[in-house]
Amino acid sequence: MIRTIALIVLLIFINATQSFSLSRNFNGYRFSASIKNKNGTYEEYTQNSKCIIYVNENDEYSISVNNPLPVRVAVAVTVDGLNTIDGKFTSAAAARKWIIEPYGTLTLRGWQTSNEMLRRFVFTNKTRSYAQWKESKDKTSYTANLGVIGVAYFWNQQELEEVLNPPKRYFEGQKSNNSLFPYKRSSPAPESKASKEESRAGTGMGTREINHVTSVNFTYNTGMYSNRDILIIRYEFAKPEPKPFKDISDSYFVPDMYE
């Protein structure tokens, strides 16, 4: 059993109709996450059996994470291998985590830089990425993990079992041999080289925003301890749309550079 300090965002975003681009079945539940920009959710593609999205440089984005359980969960969220709370590269179990309420959705809009502020996630090239800045600062390699977003869930199994199997109670004022409260057990969600390096997609720090958070103690003993279990979304810069023919020019003469 592990006791950790996790963060609660004081404003939780919940949307029952929200669509998620990536989902994984784990322990009988479907865990899901999505990446969004101002225009909506990025479409997911499959490449070599891996989930990938194609992005545009300088786009700010957010990460939405869904909790399918009837209890609180702690989620470790990394961008380019670095934790979104403290910027460290650790195991999923050791990572600082966010708290999501039962059946809730948490939307992370950026790197949490203090108890009150964040810097927006923004797609950028390797040179301007946070991983490159931290690599230069710490003299440790981080950019090998550019282009990957990871989400790992953890929860307390005893707490979950208590919610799914609560103690049986008698009707108030009735004798012990009378009918019991009916209880329906919640069902799990249905299963439903240099220049080339510089062109790699990464995530930098964008505009500053207010984002109040507070630290809480959270004890868990079940979850996604292995990279085999966590949700992984890879991202790359969108490539130009291939064309079957060259576009027709509107002019048959030399363009005037002064007009």
mmCIF file of C-alpha atoms in Angstrom:
data_model
loop_
_atom_site.group_PDB
_atom_site.id
_atom_site.type_symbol
_atom_site.label_atom_id
_atom_site.label_comp_id
_atom_site.label_asym_id
_atom_site.label_seq_id
_atom_site.Cartn_x
_atom_site.Cartn_y
_atom_site.Cartn_z
ATOM 1 C CA MET A 1 0.000 0.000 0.000
ATOM 2 C CA ILE A 2 1.431 3.366 -1.014
ATOM 3 C CA ARG A 3 0.594 6.717 0.512
ATOM 4 C CA THR A 4 1.258 9.674 -1.737
ATOM 5 C CA ILE A 5 0.663 13.407 -1.900
ATOM 6 C CA ALA A 6 -1.576 14.236 -4.838
ATOM 7 C CA LEU A 7 -3.050 17.437 -6.222
ATOM 8 C CA ILE A 8 -6.699 18.352 -6.550
ATOM 9 C CA VAL A 9 -7.657 20.989 -9.089
ATOM 10 C CA LEU A 10 -10.144 23.276 -7.402
ATOM 11 C CA LEU A 11 -12.170 23.381 -10.603
ATOM 12 C CA ILE A 12 -12.991 19.942 -12.007
ATOM 13 C CA PHE A 13 -14.286 19.671 -15.562
ATOM 14 C CA ILE A 14 -17.005 17.023 -15.904
ATOM 15 C CA ASN A 15 -18.745 16.233 -19.156
ATOM 16 C CA ALA A 16 -20.703 13.014 -19.479
ATOM 17 C CA THR A 17 -20.940 13.301 -23.264
ATOM 18 C CA GLN A 18 -17.248 13.939 -23.804
ATOM 19 C CA SER A 19 -15.531 11.829 -26.444
ATOM 20 C CA PHE A 20 -12.142 10.270 -25.800
ATOM 21 C CA SER A 21 -9.557 9.396 -28.443
ATOM 22 C CA LEU A 22 -7.782 6.660 -26.489
ATOM 23 C CA SER A 23 -9.158 4.009 -24.154
ATOM 24 C CA ARG A 24 -7.797 0.900 -22.473
ATOM 25 C CA ASN A 25 -9.540 -1.896 -20.606
ATOM 26 C CA PHE A 26 -7.878 -2.619 -17.284
ATOM 27 C CA ASN A 27 -9.229 -4.673 -14.370
ATOM 28 C CA GLY A 28 -12.669 -4.741 -15.989
ATOM 29 C CA TYR A 29 -12.999 -0.978 -16.503
ATOM 30 C CA ARG A 30 -12.436 1.233 -19.511
ATOM 31 C CA PHE A 31 -10.011 4.075 -18.815
ATOM 32 C CA SER A 32 -9.833 6.844 -21.397
ATOM 33 C CA ALA A 33 -8.086 10.082 -22.288
ATOM 34 C CA SER A 34 -8.122 12.590 -25.130
ATOM 35 C CA ILE A 35 -6.030 15.454 -26.477
ATOM 36 C CA LYS A 36 -7.817 18.638 -27.540
ATOM 37 C CA ASN A 37 -7.123 22.043 -28.990
ATOM 38 C CA LYS A 38 -9.445 25.011 -29.507
ATOM 39 C CA ASN A 39 -11.100 23.257 -32.451
ATOM 40 C CA GLY A 40 -11.949 20.013 -30.667
ATOM 41 C CA THR A 41 -10.510 16.543 -30.092
ATOM 42 C CA TYR A 42 -7.576 15.320 -32.163
ATOM 43 C CA GLU A 43 -8.440 12.346 -34.312
ATOM 44 C CA GLU A 44 -6.658 9.152 -33.369
ATOM 45 C CA TYR A 45 -4.767 7.031 -35.893
ATOM 46 C CA THR A 46 -3.124 3.638 -35.562
ATOM 47 C CA GLN A 47 0.491 3.240 -36.607
ATOM 48 C CA ASN A 48 2.300 -0.036 -35.922
ATOM 49 C CA SER A 49 -0.452 -0.920 -33.417
ATOM 50 C CA LYS A 50 0.185 2.335 -31.523
ATOM 51 C CA CYS A 51 -2.146 5.285 -30.986
ATOM 52 C CA ILE A 52 -0.921 8.476 -32.679
ATOM 53 C CA ILE A 53 -2.293 11.954 -33.352
ATOM 54 C CA TYR A 54 -1.005 14.484 -35.884
ATOM 55 C CA VAL A 55 -0.563 18.020 -34.582
ATOM 56 C CA ASN A 56 0.386 21.493 -35.765
ATOM 57 C CA GLU A 57 3.294 23.481 -34.400
ATOM 58 C CA ASN A 58 2.393 26.318 -31.976
ATOM 59 C CA ASP A 59 -1.044 24.859 -31.173
ATOM 60 C CA GLU A 60 -1.908 25.009 -27.472
ATOM 61 C CA TYR A 61 -3.673 21.890 -26.233
ATOM 62 C CA SER A 62 -5.176 20.193 -23.190
ATOM 63 C CA ILE A 63 -5.347 16.627 -21.868
ATOM 64 C CA SER A 64 -8.699 15.260 -20.654
ATOM 65 C CA VAL A 65 -8.664 12.185 -18.410
ATOM 66 C CA ASN A 66 -11.775 10.205 -17.467
ATOM 67 C CA ASN A 67 -12.395 8.257 -14.249
ATOM 68 C CA PRO A 68 -14.763 5.294 -14.843
ATOM 69 C CA LEU A 69 -14.695 4.168 -11.189
ATOM 70 C CA PRO A 70 -17.191 4.974 -8.401
ATOM 71 C CA VAL A 71 -14.244 6.014 -6.177
ATOM 72 C CA ARG A 72 -11.542 8.642 -6.432
ATOM 73 C CA VAL A 73 -8.443 7.817 -8.455
ATOM 74 C CA ALA A 74 -4.957 9.301 -8.572
ATOM 75 C CA VAL A 75 -3.528 9.737 -12.066
ATOM 76 C CA ALA A 76 0.067 10.330 -13.070
ATOM 77 C CA VAL A 77 0.211 12.329 -16.305
ATOM 78 C CA THR A 78 3.431 12.865 -18.231
ATOM 79 C CA VAL A 79 4.264 14.814 -21.378
ATOM 80 C CA ASP A 80 7.482 13.892 -23.202
ATOM 81 C CA GLY A 81 8.209 11.624 -20.232
ATOM 82 C CA LEU A 82 8.081 14.507 -17.718
ATOM 83 C CA ASN A 83 5.512 14.837 -14.946
ATOM 84 C CA THR A 84 2.995 17.635 -15.482
ATOM 85 C CA ILE A 85 3.176 18.641 -11.797
ATOM 86 C CA ASP A 86 6.896 18.723 -10.972
ATOM 87 C CA GLY A 87 8.603 18.082 -14.325
ATOM 88 C CA LYS A 88 10.422 14.965 -13.105
ATOM 89 C CA PHE A 89 11.106 11.709 -14.952
ATOM 90 C CA THR A 90 10.076 8.875 -12.605
ATOM 91 C CA SER A 91 8.208 5.590 -12.511
ATOM 92 C CA ALA A 92 4.415 5.744 -12.661
ATOM 93 C CA ALA A 93 4.112 4.672 -9.021
ATOM 94 C CA ALA A 94 6.586 7.291 -7.759
ATOM 95 C CA ALA A 95 5.163 10.123 -9.878
ATOM 96 C CA ARG A 96 3.175 12.971 -8.356
ATOM 97 C CA LYS A 97 -0.466 12.561 -9.233
ATOM 98 C CA TRP A 98 -3.746 14.335 -9.853
ATOM 99 C CA ILE A 99 -6.994 13.380 -8.097
ATOM 100 C CA ILE A 100 -10.190 12.750 -10.070
ATOM 101 C CA GLU A 101 -13.526 12.397 -8.304
ATOM 102 C CA PRO A 102 -15.763 9.329 -8.918
ATOM 103 C CA TYR A 103 -16.960 9.205 -12.541
ATOM 104 C CA GLY A 104 -15.333 12.598 -13.093
ATOM 105 C CA THR A 105 -13.201 14.094 -15.837
ATOM 106 C CA LEU A 106 -10.052 16.116 -15.244
ATOM 107 C CA THR A 107 -8.826 18.556 -17.890
ATOM 108 C CA LEU A 108 -5.157 19.542 -17.686
ATOM 109 C CA ARG A 109 -4.317 22.647 -19.705
ATOM 110 C CA GLY A 110 -0.621 22.961 -18.936
ATOM 111 C CA TRP A 111 2.460 22.473 -16.779
ATOM 112 C CA GLN A 112 1.650 23.284 -13.138
ATOM 113 C CA THR A 113 4.321 25.828 -12.143
ATOM 114 C CA SER A 114 2.953 26.733 -8.677
ATOM 115 C CA ASN A 115 -0.102 26.315 -6.442
ATOM 116 C CA GLU A 116 -1.835 29.016 -8.455
ATOM 117 C CA MET A 117 -0.401 29.106 -11.980
ATOM 118 C CA LEU A 118 0.253 26.931 -15.001
ATOM 119 C CA ARG A 119 1.901 27.310 -18.390
ATOM 120 C CA ARG A 120 -0.176 26.054 -21.302
ATOM 121 C CA PHE A 121 0.877 22.931 -23.193
ATOM 122 C CA VAL A 122 1.971 23.986 -26.678
ATOM 123 C CA PHE A 123 3.213 21.788 -29.505
ATOM 124 C CA THR A 124 6.633 22.946 -30.637
ATOM 125 C CA ASN A 125 9.887 21.668 -32.101
ATOM 126 C CA LYS A 126 12.630 19.946 -30.147
ATOM 127 C CA THR A 127 14.703 23.113 -29.642
ATOM 128 C CA ARG A 128 11.849 24.982 -27.935
ATOM 129 C CA SER A 129 10.492 22.034 -25.957
ATOM 130 C CA TYR A 130 10.449 21.918 -22.165
ATOM 131 C CA ALA A 131 12.329 18.598 -22.316
ATOM 132 C CA GLN A 132 15.200 20.262 -24.225
ATOM 133 C CA TRP A 133 15.340 23.143 -21.737
ATOM 134 C CA LYS A 134 15.383 20.731 -18.797
ATOM 135 C CA GLU A 135 17.972 18.543 -20.530
ATOM 136 C CA SER A 136 20.324 21.524 -20.869
ATOM 137 C CA LYS A 137 19.653 22.568 -17.268
ATOM 138 C CA ASP A 138 20.059 19.131 -15.628
ATOM 139 C CA LYS A 139 22.724 17.760 -18.010
ATOM 140 C CA THR A 140 20.544 14.656 -18.326
ATOM 141 C CA SER A 141 18.925 13.219 -21.449
ATOM 142 C CA TYR A 142 15.160 13.795 -21.642
ATOM 143 C CA THR A 143 14.479 14.483 -25.325
ATOM 144 C CA ALA A 144 14.559 10.767 -26.174
ATOM 145 C CA ASN A 145 10.950 10.746 -24.904
ATOM 146 C CA LEU A 146 9.663 13.573 -27.104
ATOM 147 C CA GLY A 147 6.272 13.004 -28.687
ATOM 148 C CA VAL A 148 4.613 10.837 -26.045
ATOM 149 C CA ILE A 149 1.871 11.495 -23.476
ATOM 150 C CA GLY A 150 1.278 8.948 -20.709
ATOM 151 C CA VAL A 151 -1.559 8.473 -18.202
ATOM 152 C CA ALA A 152 -1.399 5.955 -15.324
ATOM 153 C CA TYR A 153 -4.285 5.334 -12.895
ATOM 154 C CA PHE A 154 -4.114 4.248 -9.239
ATOM 155 C CA TRP A 155 -6.788 3.626 -6.609
ATOM 156 C CA ASN A 156 -7.536 1.925 -3.304
ATOM 157 C CA GLN A 157 -9.007 -1.517 -3.982
ATOM 158 C CA GLN A 158 -10.557 -1.850 -0.513
ATOM 159 C CA GLU A 159 -12.373 1.445 -0.988
ATOM 160 C CA LEU A 160 -13.666 0.263 -4.361
ATOM 161 C CA GLU A 161 -14.905 -3.039 -2.925
ATOM 162 C CA GLU A 162 -16.695 -1.230 -0.100
ATOM 163 C CA VAL A 163 -18.549 0.928 -2.617
ATOM 164 C CA LEU A 164 -19.454 -2.052 -4.788
ATOM 165 C CA ASN A 165 -20.424 -4.210 -1.793
ATOM 166 C CA PRO A 166 -21.690 -1.921 0.997
ATOM 167 C CA PRO A 167 -22.816 -3.339 4.363
ATOM 168 C CA LYS A 168 -26.444 -4.453 4.274
ATOM 169 C CA ARG A 169 -28.776 -2.251 6.304
ATOM 170 C CA TYR A 170 -32.278 -2.744 7.699
ATOM 171 C CA PHE A 171 -35.156 -0.359 7.166
ATOM 172 C CA GLU A 172 -35.235 2.249 9.889
ATOM 173 C CA GLY A 173 -37.692 1.234 12.623
ATOM 174 C CA GLN A 174 -38.169 -2.299 11.246
ATOM 175 C CA LYS A 175 -37.228 -5.507 13.012
ATOM 176 C CA SER A 176 -34.192 -7.451 11.934
ATOM 177 C CA ASN A 177 -36.220 -10.098 10.100
ATOM 178 C CA ASN A 178 -37.789 -7.599 7.697
ATOM 179 C CA SER A 179 -36.757 -6.863 4.115
ATOM 180 C CA LEU A 180 -33.331 -5.459 3.371
ATOM 181 C CA PHE A 181 -32.534 -2.348 1.385
ATOM 182 C CA PRO A 182 -32.288 -3.304 -2.263
ATOM 183 C CA TYR A 183 -28.813 -2.676 -3.658
ATOM 184 C CA LYS A 184 -27.658 -2.847 -7.224
ATOM 185 C CA ARG A 185 -24.001 -3.503 -7.741
ATOM 186 C CA SER A 186 -22.321 -1.101 -10.125
ATOM 187 C CA SER A 187 -21.199 -2.821 -13.278
ATOM 188 C CA PRO A 188 -17.824 -2.132 -14.841
ATOM 189 C CA ALA A 189 -17.906 0.060 -17.914
ATOM 190 C CA PRO A 190 -18.345 -2.026 -21.061
ATOM 191 C CA GLU A 191 -15.259 -2.861 -23.031
ATOM 192 C CA SER A 192 -15.923 -1.118 -25.672
ATOM 193 C CA LYS A 193 19.688 13.199 -37.944
ATOM 194 C CA ALA A 194 20.298 16.900 -36.955
ATOM 195 C CA SER A 195 17.635 18.493 -39.163
ATOM 196 C CA LYS A 196 15.419 15.479 -38.665
ATOM 197 C CA GLU A 197 15.920 15.695 -34.904
ATOM 198 C CA GLU A 198 14.996 19.371 -34.860
ATOM 199 C CA SER A 199 11.751 18.627 -36.712
ATOM 200 C CA ARG A 200 10.561 16.246 -33.996
ATOM 201 C CA ALA A 201 7.428 17.343 -32.193
ATOM 202 C CA GLY A 202 7.665 18.190 -28.514
ATOM 203 C CA THR A 203 5.770 20.244 -25.942
ATOM 204 C CA GLY A 204 6.867 23.630 -24.692
ATOM 205 C CA MET A 205 5.454 26.196 -22.287
ATOM 206 C CA GLY A 206 2.797 28.539 -23.629
ATOM 207 C CA THR A 207 0.798 31.335 -22.066
ATOM 208 C CA ARG A 208 0.313 31.604 -18.305
ATOM 209 C CA GLU A 209 -3.055 30.850 -16.725
ATOM 210 C CA ILE A 210 -4.458 30.808 -13.206
ATOM 211 C CA ASN A 211 -5.000 27.248 -11.953
ATOM 212 C CA HIS A 212 -5.488 26.845 -8.203
ATOM 213 C CA VAL A 213 -4.564 23.448 -6.755
ATOM 214 C CA THR A 214 -4.205 21.969 -3.285
ATOM 215 C CA SER A 215 -2.260 18.945 -1.986
ATOM 216 C CA VAL A 216 -3.955 15.989 -0.284
ATOM 217 C CA ASN A 217 -2.862 12.602 1.039
ATOM 218 C CA PHE A 218 -4.063 9.640 -0.997
ATOM 219 C CA THR A 219 -3.467 5.938 -0.302
ATOM 220 C CA TYR A 220 -3.572 3.425 -3.157
ATOM 221 C CA ASN A 221 -2.654 -0.224 -3.661
ATOM 222 C CA THR A 222 -3.905 -0.996 -7.176
ATOM 223 C CA GLY A 223 -3.180 0.509 -10.550
ATOM 224 C CA MET A 224 -1.071 0.786 -13.662
ATOM 225 C CA TYR A 225 2.447 0.201 -12.370
ATOM 226 C CA SER A 226 3.873 -0.998 -15.694
ATOM 227 C CA ASN A 227 4.313 0.816 -19.008
ATOM 228 C CA ARG A 228 2.456 -2.130 -20.548
ATOM 229 C CA ASP A 229 -0.713 -1.027 -18.756
ATOM 230 C CA ILE A 230 -0.757 2.766 -19.006
ATOM 231 C CA LEU A 231 -2.528 4.855 -21.633
ATOM 232 C CA ILE A 232 -0.020 6.129 -24.200
ATOM 233 C CA ILE A 233 -0.703 8.699 -26.907
ATOM 234 C CA ARG A 234 2.045 9.528 -29.382
ATOM 235 C CA TYR A 235 2.068 12.710 -31.413
ATOM 236 C CA GLU A 236 3.869 13.957 -34.510
ATOM 237 C CA PHE A 237 3.696 17.036 -36.679
ATOM 238 C CA ALA A 238 1.111 16.720 -39.421
ATOM 239 C CA LYS A 239 2.626 16.109 -42.830
ATOM 240 C CA PRO A 240 1.505 18.030 -45.953
ATOM 241 C CA GLU A 241 -1.458 16.430 -47.688
ATOM 242 C CA PRO A 242 -0.221 14.470 -50.730
ATOM 243 C CA LYS A 243 -1.507 15.742 -54.089
ATOM 244 C CA PRO A 244 -2.082 13.678 -57.235
ATOM 245 C CA PHE A 245 -1.269 16.697 -59.480
ATOM 246 C CA LYS A 246 0.425 20.059 -59.214
ATOM 247 C CA ASP A 247 -1.946 22.936 -58.454
ATOM 248 C CA ILE A 248 -2.890 25.098 -61.437
ATOM 249 C CA SER A 249 -1.391 28.580 -61.305
ATOM 250 C CA ASP A 250 -3.721 31.541 -61.771
ATOM 251 C CA SER A 251 -1.027 33.546 -63.559
ATOM 252 C CA TYR A 252 0.875 32.868 -66.775
ATOM 253 C CA PHE A 253 3.309 35.761 -66.250
ATOM 254 C CA VAL A 254 6.077 36.692 -63.850
ATOM 255 C CA PRO A 255 4.586 37.964 -60.564
ATOM 256 C CA ASP A 256 5.435 41.603 -59.838
ATOM 257 C CA MET A 257 7.406 41.707 -56.582
ATOM 258 C CA TYR A 258 6.306 45.308 -55.908
ATOM 259 C CA GLU A 259 2.582 44.681 -56.130
#
